[in-house]
Amino acid sequence: MKQRKVSKDSGADFGNPQLSDRSKNSSDTDEHDSKPHHQQKKRRKKSKVTRWSCIDTCCWFIGCVCVLSFVLAVLYHAIPESVPQFVAEKINGPLPDPPGTMLRKEGLLAKHPVVFVPGIVTGGLEMWEGKPCAHGLFRKRLWGGSFGKIYTRPKCWMEHIMMDNETGLDPEGIRVRPVSGLVAADYFAPGYFVWAVLIENLASIGYEEKNMYMASYDWRLTFQNTEVRDASLSRIKSTIESMVQTNHGNKVVVIPHSMGSLFFLHFLKWVEAAPPMGGGGGPDWCARHIRAVMNIAGTFLGVPKAFPGLFSAEAKDIAVARAIAPEILSSDVFGFQTLQYIMRVTRSWDACMSMVPKGGDAIWGNASWSPEEGYDCSQKRSSTENMTEDTIASANSVPQECADDDSAVVKGVHGKPVAHYGRMVAFGKEAAVLDYSALHKKETPPKTPPSNRTMNSSASCGDVWTEYQEMEWDNIEDIASREVYTAGDLVELLRRVAPKLMARAEENWGFGLADDLSDPKYQHFRHWSNPLETMLPNAPELEMYCLYGVGIPTERSYIYKISPPTDSCYIPFRIDGNAKGDSEGCLKGGVQFVDGDETVPVLSSGFACAKLWHGKTRFNPAGSPTFIKEYNHSPPANFFEGRGTESGSHVDIMGNFALIEDILRVAAGQTGDQLGGNRIHSDLLNWSERIKIKL
Amino acid sequence: MIRRRGSRQVEEEAKTTGERVDHESKLKESDTDDAKSNEQPPQQQQQKKQNKKKSKGARWGCIDSCCWFVGCVCVIWWFLTVLYNAMPSALPQFVMQKITGPLPDPPGVKLRKEGLFAKHPVVFVPGIVTGGLELWEGKPCADGLFRKRLWGGTFGEIYKRPKCWMEHMTLDNETGLDPEGIRVRPVSGLVAADYFAPGYFVWAVLIENLAQIGYEEKNMHMAAYDWRLTFQNTEERDKSLSRLKSTIEAMVQTSGGNKVVVIPHSMGSLYFLHFLKWVEAPAPMGGGGGPDWCSRHIKATMNIAGPLLGVPKAFAGLFSAEAKDIAVARAIAPGVLDNDIFGLQTLQYMMRVTRTWDACMSMIPKGGNTIWGDADWSPEEGHACSKSKLAPDDRQGSAKIKQESPVDIGPHGKPYAHYGRMVAFGKEAAVLSHSAVLEKRKGSTKVANGELRSNGSCGDVWTEYHELHWDDVEDIASRDIYCAEDLVGLLRRVAPKLMIRGEENWGFGVADNLDDPKYKHFRHWSNPLETLLPNAPDMEIFCLYGMGIPTERSYIYKVSPSTDSCNIPFRIDTSADGDSEGCLKGGVQFVDGDETVPALSAGYMCYKPWKGKTRFNPANSSSYVREYNHAPPANLLEGRGTQSGSHVDIMGNFALIEDILRVASGWSGEEIGGDRIYSDLPIWSERIKLVL
């Protein structure tokens, strides 16, 4: 209304000068011989123009955009679905048949029922009871699926997804439960498959829901708690029993992924254990019901990544992000303390602790030794460059200089400094790269006088609470001054910084290596998911497979620093994103790498099958056969391939055609030997040889 | 630039004649103004210029205005969306509370406050049609639909590729199983039937209320099965019964030995009856659970609107792919459903698909004339379907009818509804007294016409009607009256293949001697009149259903006038209206029920044959009838209402939910109040002379 009045009064003066200018021009060119009463009209016209053109143009523009997008949408829906495939085929020749179709042609058909055991994070969670802020989300997904709710109510979401830090169970008044059925983990997010490709290929050789089962469980809980709270283990047991019974007695093939391998190890022990603690299936339950366990990228001996996750809520990605834009993740900029929140949530998830590296120094090495040392993480690249004399020379010369600088660095077989993988956590780059003897010689700096200052300045941290706030500053410096922590020290280190977390952990997980497996203490469920503290069940025909990708640098050890104090709520330790080096471990961003699938080092997923359970050992008294299948990573050739059919990375391997083919063959009744036995690309056997444990 | 100028000129011209109202209506106005200004003869130069302008305006104005209009619409739409999203989700509730006063707590919240808590695990057994189906293997036309829903959910694919969809939903007409190369399987889990379509709940409300007293997936199970198959085939093909058995066993075991409460809905009641017999039967045909499996595992069966004795609608569906709704649609717009107009033979397609679904036959009225009445008699006769509306002074109408001599007049002063005549050809056959009908029949003559109906031109729509002779059609119609007992014979004549499968899988009669070994066959397991309840004295059986809605009970048919040989030869005679007690309307007579299942079918078993120790219930399991009087939602904001009694909407009825919750948390049938009957069920049951 106002606008109209103004324009009537002041004519051309109103509005955007540019527009009125343009309108003047246009009317000038139109009207060469204008008469007085025309002029009047022109003025009126002009005022009209200025009044309407801006809104008009906007509307017109939006209209155009809308129409265009409609047209495009219609076109998009009109093109047959095979077009992208057709284009892809034009570019790189005909696509290979998916393994399901191929094997169907070969005459393979569904035989053994199949059970999927999803890993951490990939399973969906939905809400069954919540606080008022989660109104309307009943049975909607809080985890997995579209994640739409995270963005609209992050605080509420966090409150619901977190567990009680004392019990590790639901907080009062909140029930978040795992989604059941194949939908629980077929896609993690729209378009991001986890099990979907495998399911589709199994379906093409005749599988359907009566002989496929997703053993979904709440991946935030300890494995035993999934039974106590949700009866998940019991449900898996009864489902497997009924599937075997309804499929003419054909035993099941179990396919755990990632942490699912540990969960299923736990299940194997639980199901045969006596009732109050176990499932009471009797000593031959596994032999009667399970034909093969095909662990995909199993985290048998733990994952180094799990430690920084718990210790400082970091992994490589976050450390790099911090190095690039140091301010983004700190609390001052956005006013929310992302990392602290993440830490607070993840620390309430007991299952994260199941993946803290197990077996201590005997497996992961110590300050002076590690099984993988001598591995050159950049090996592949240099071999493709054909290794001329020059490159070798230059490769030699660089570490030479380094060696001149700090003489105490040891060179490895490749002429580069040895990566001391055994030093899982080192404070400062020096502690990571120096020779062991030099490390000891280095004099420790004088201790700062004890200040007795706690990090906690109570109220100022808002509702973010991590156990770091209850620590004394002295403690933090003390921790940092020890410099090198090996795998055996990690648990102790966590106990110092997060006593409540570890109180729950010690009750639920074992991180050690059993000397005497017949010791009755190993009957406790705490040890069931640690392959170094349990025996495989008495099932001589059960085949254990370790299937995993190789050829991707995988985090193995970390260089830490004390983070510069910003406020009292910050996390006192950080990965030292500046630490780079030319060591064999490709030290970069404070992380040293080794061969693996980007998440799990080869040693963790392969060692159990290569040595621990190979043949008749004390960990495998029944002599169940083991098979290792490694899948060399090759990234997707072009955009159309999506996540690739030859990927070896931790999750994308679920779409690897070779892996799917192997699984389908076993499900259709072939044995590990018929599949061709072991296939090893990495140095796994060498490394296993170096690990001296009693078998 | 040019485009923008064009639009401006249009407006300029508009400005010259009139004043502006608002920019919403500008578009329309500018057009008319433009025309007006053209009519006036201005000065010549001006006119020249205007011509130029006009041509530009015409060229650009239209597209421009279109764009402008679309832009406006988009902006407003976005704006509204933002507003809608910004609005707290409690707002509609708030508005409603302002209108109707504070809402009652949902039963879950209420009972939680009372201190009730989850005790017995709960199993849902969905009915026909409500369960989702998804594709596991298909023809090339269904590319990309792997594990997508073909039934239930959004139904998006039906509209895009109807032929393909139909091909996948149809079963093989010989075997009643999957056609070659197609695997369509039931969706499993609670999602199978929580919502049938977006926003249209089936089990969701009940699930939510159960969750409020502590239920979650470990003690709730949806016994999804392929509702197109015979019940025994769900086991043969999908192992559905075995899976249900093992799930129930596991649930009982993991919940501290508490037996399950089973809640079947609609056809699920028959399915679960079948399960009860199957699970105790020895292994090859049954589940081998032993003779006390039910008593060890089941606390209560709470049938919601269970069509225990069948549904008259099922017959009409199989016979002519019609039900009331379609018949009415045909009466209003006779051409719509004919093939001539759209070139698609909707009804024929529908018939072809549904006739391959064996489960439809499970709901053909059972028990024959003993239960449903014959030409002279029916248990419900005397029921005035418009009781509530009719004032007692409405007797004049009846006086008028009295002049039509051979019509029987009922106690309400209106002509009797002869419900026992399930199918009548012609209105006369339906309303006249039996003797008059017999009289009439003598006079009728037959015209011989031995031609086969089909001549191959029906395209790929195939119904068994095309293999019928014209003679047969006439012959069928000439019999005038078909009672419940005759329906199976009638179907056998018009659809022999369907009925071959039907006879192998379903029993429709009443057993004289239940000890006869023939009743050990699975065919009889889902017919409550041909099976014993399991030996489970502690098991409670509930019949919960809505009443107070007119429900289809008997039909008036005619031979359809069309000469087209592809037509379905019989049709409900929608012109048959009348003032009988059955509210004859559109060729259908109505009785009390929940809009789909007559009260007799849903309630009789619990009221009589299963009450106390009878030959159908040798273990003396207790049974209860609980009726829920239908009250339609008071206003639009209430959605489908919390006091509805209609067949599916009753799943959101608060009283029903409360009863279920109480039983699930451990109450017995007596504690929730025993029988509660509003309908005339006791009188009707009295009239049925069934040996007990």
Tab-separated table of C-alpha atoms in Angstrom, chain A residues 25 33 51 63 130 175 252 272 303 315 357 434 446 451 562-563 582 588 612 624 632-633 640 660-661 671 677:
chain	number	residue	atom	x	y	z
A	25	ASN	CA	15.805	4.631	-22.174
A	33	ASP	CA	7.757	12.097	-31.653
A	51	ARG	CA	6.251	-0.108	-9.356
A	63	GLY	CA	8.890	-18.760	-12.609
A	130	GLY	CA	11.719	-40.076	24.178
A	175	ARG	CA	14.358	-45.908	24.632
A	252	VAL	CA	23.938	-71.143	8.033
A	272	GLU	CA	27.260	-72.627	23.978
A	303	VAL	CA	41.617	-50.760	15.352
A	315	ALA	CA	40.754	-39.409	13.715
A	357	PRO	CA	43.824	-52.600	20.109
A	434	LEU	CA	64.043	-41.215	17.268
A	446	PRO	CA	62.145	-30.416	34.563
A	451	SER	CA	49.568	-26.301	40.350
A	562	ILE	CA	49.101	-30.895	24.387
A	563	SER	CA	46.633	-28.564	22.838
A	582	ASP	CA	59.375	-39.026	5.066
A	588	LYS	CA	51.430	-37.165	7.667
A	612	LEU	CA	46.093	-67.643	15.544
A	624	SER	CA	38.478	-75.494	12.080
A	632	ASN	CA	43.489	-55.437	-3.778
A	633	HIS	CA	42.006	-51.989	-3.728
A	640	PHE	CA	29.774	-43.564	-13.374
A	660	ILE	CA	30.520	-61.021	-3.479
A	661	GLU	CA	31.369	-63.900	-5.766
A	671	THR	CA	34.069	-74.995	0.357
A	677	GLY	CA	42.216	-71.351	-0.570
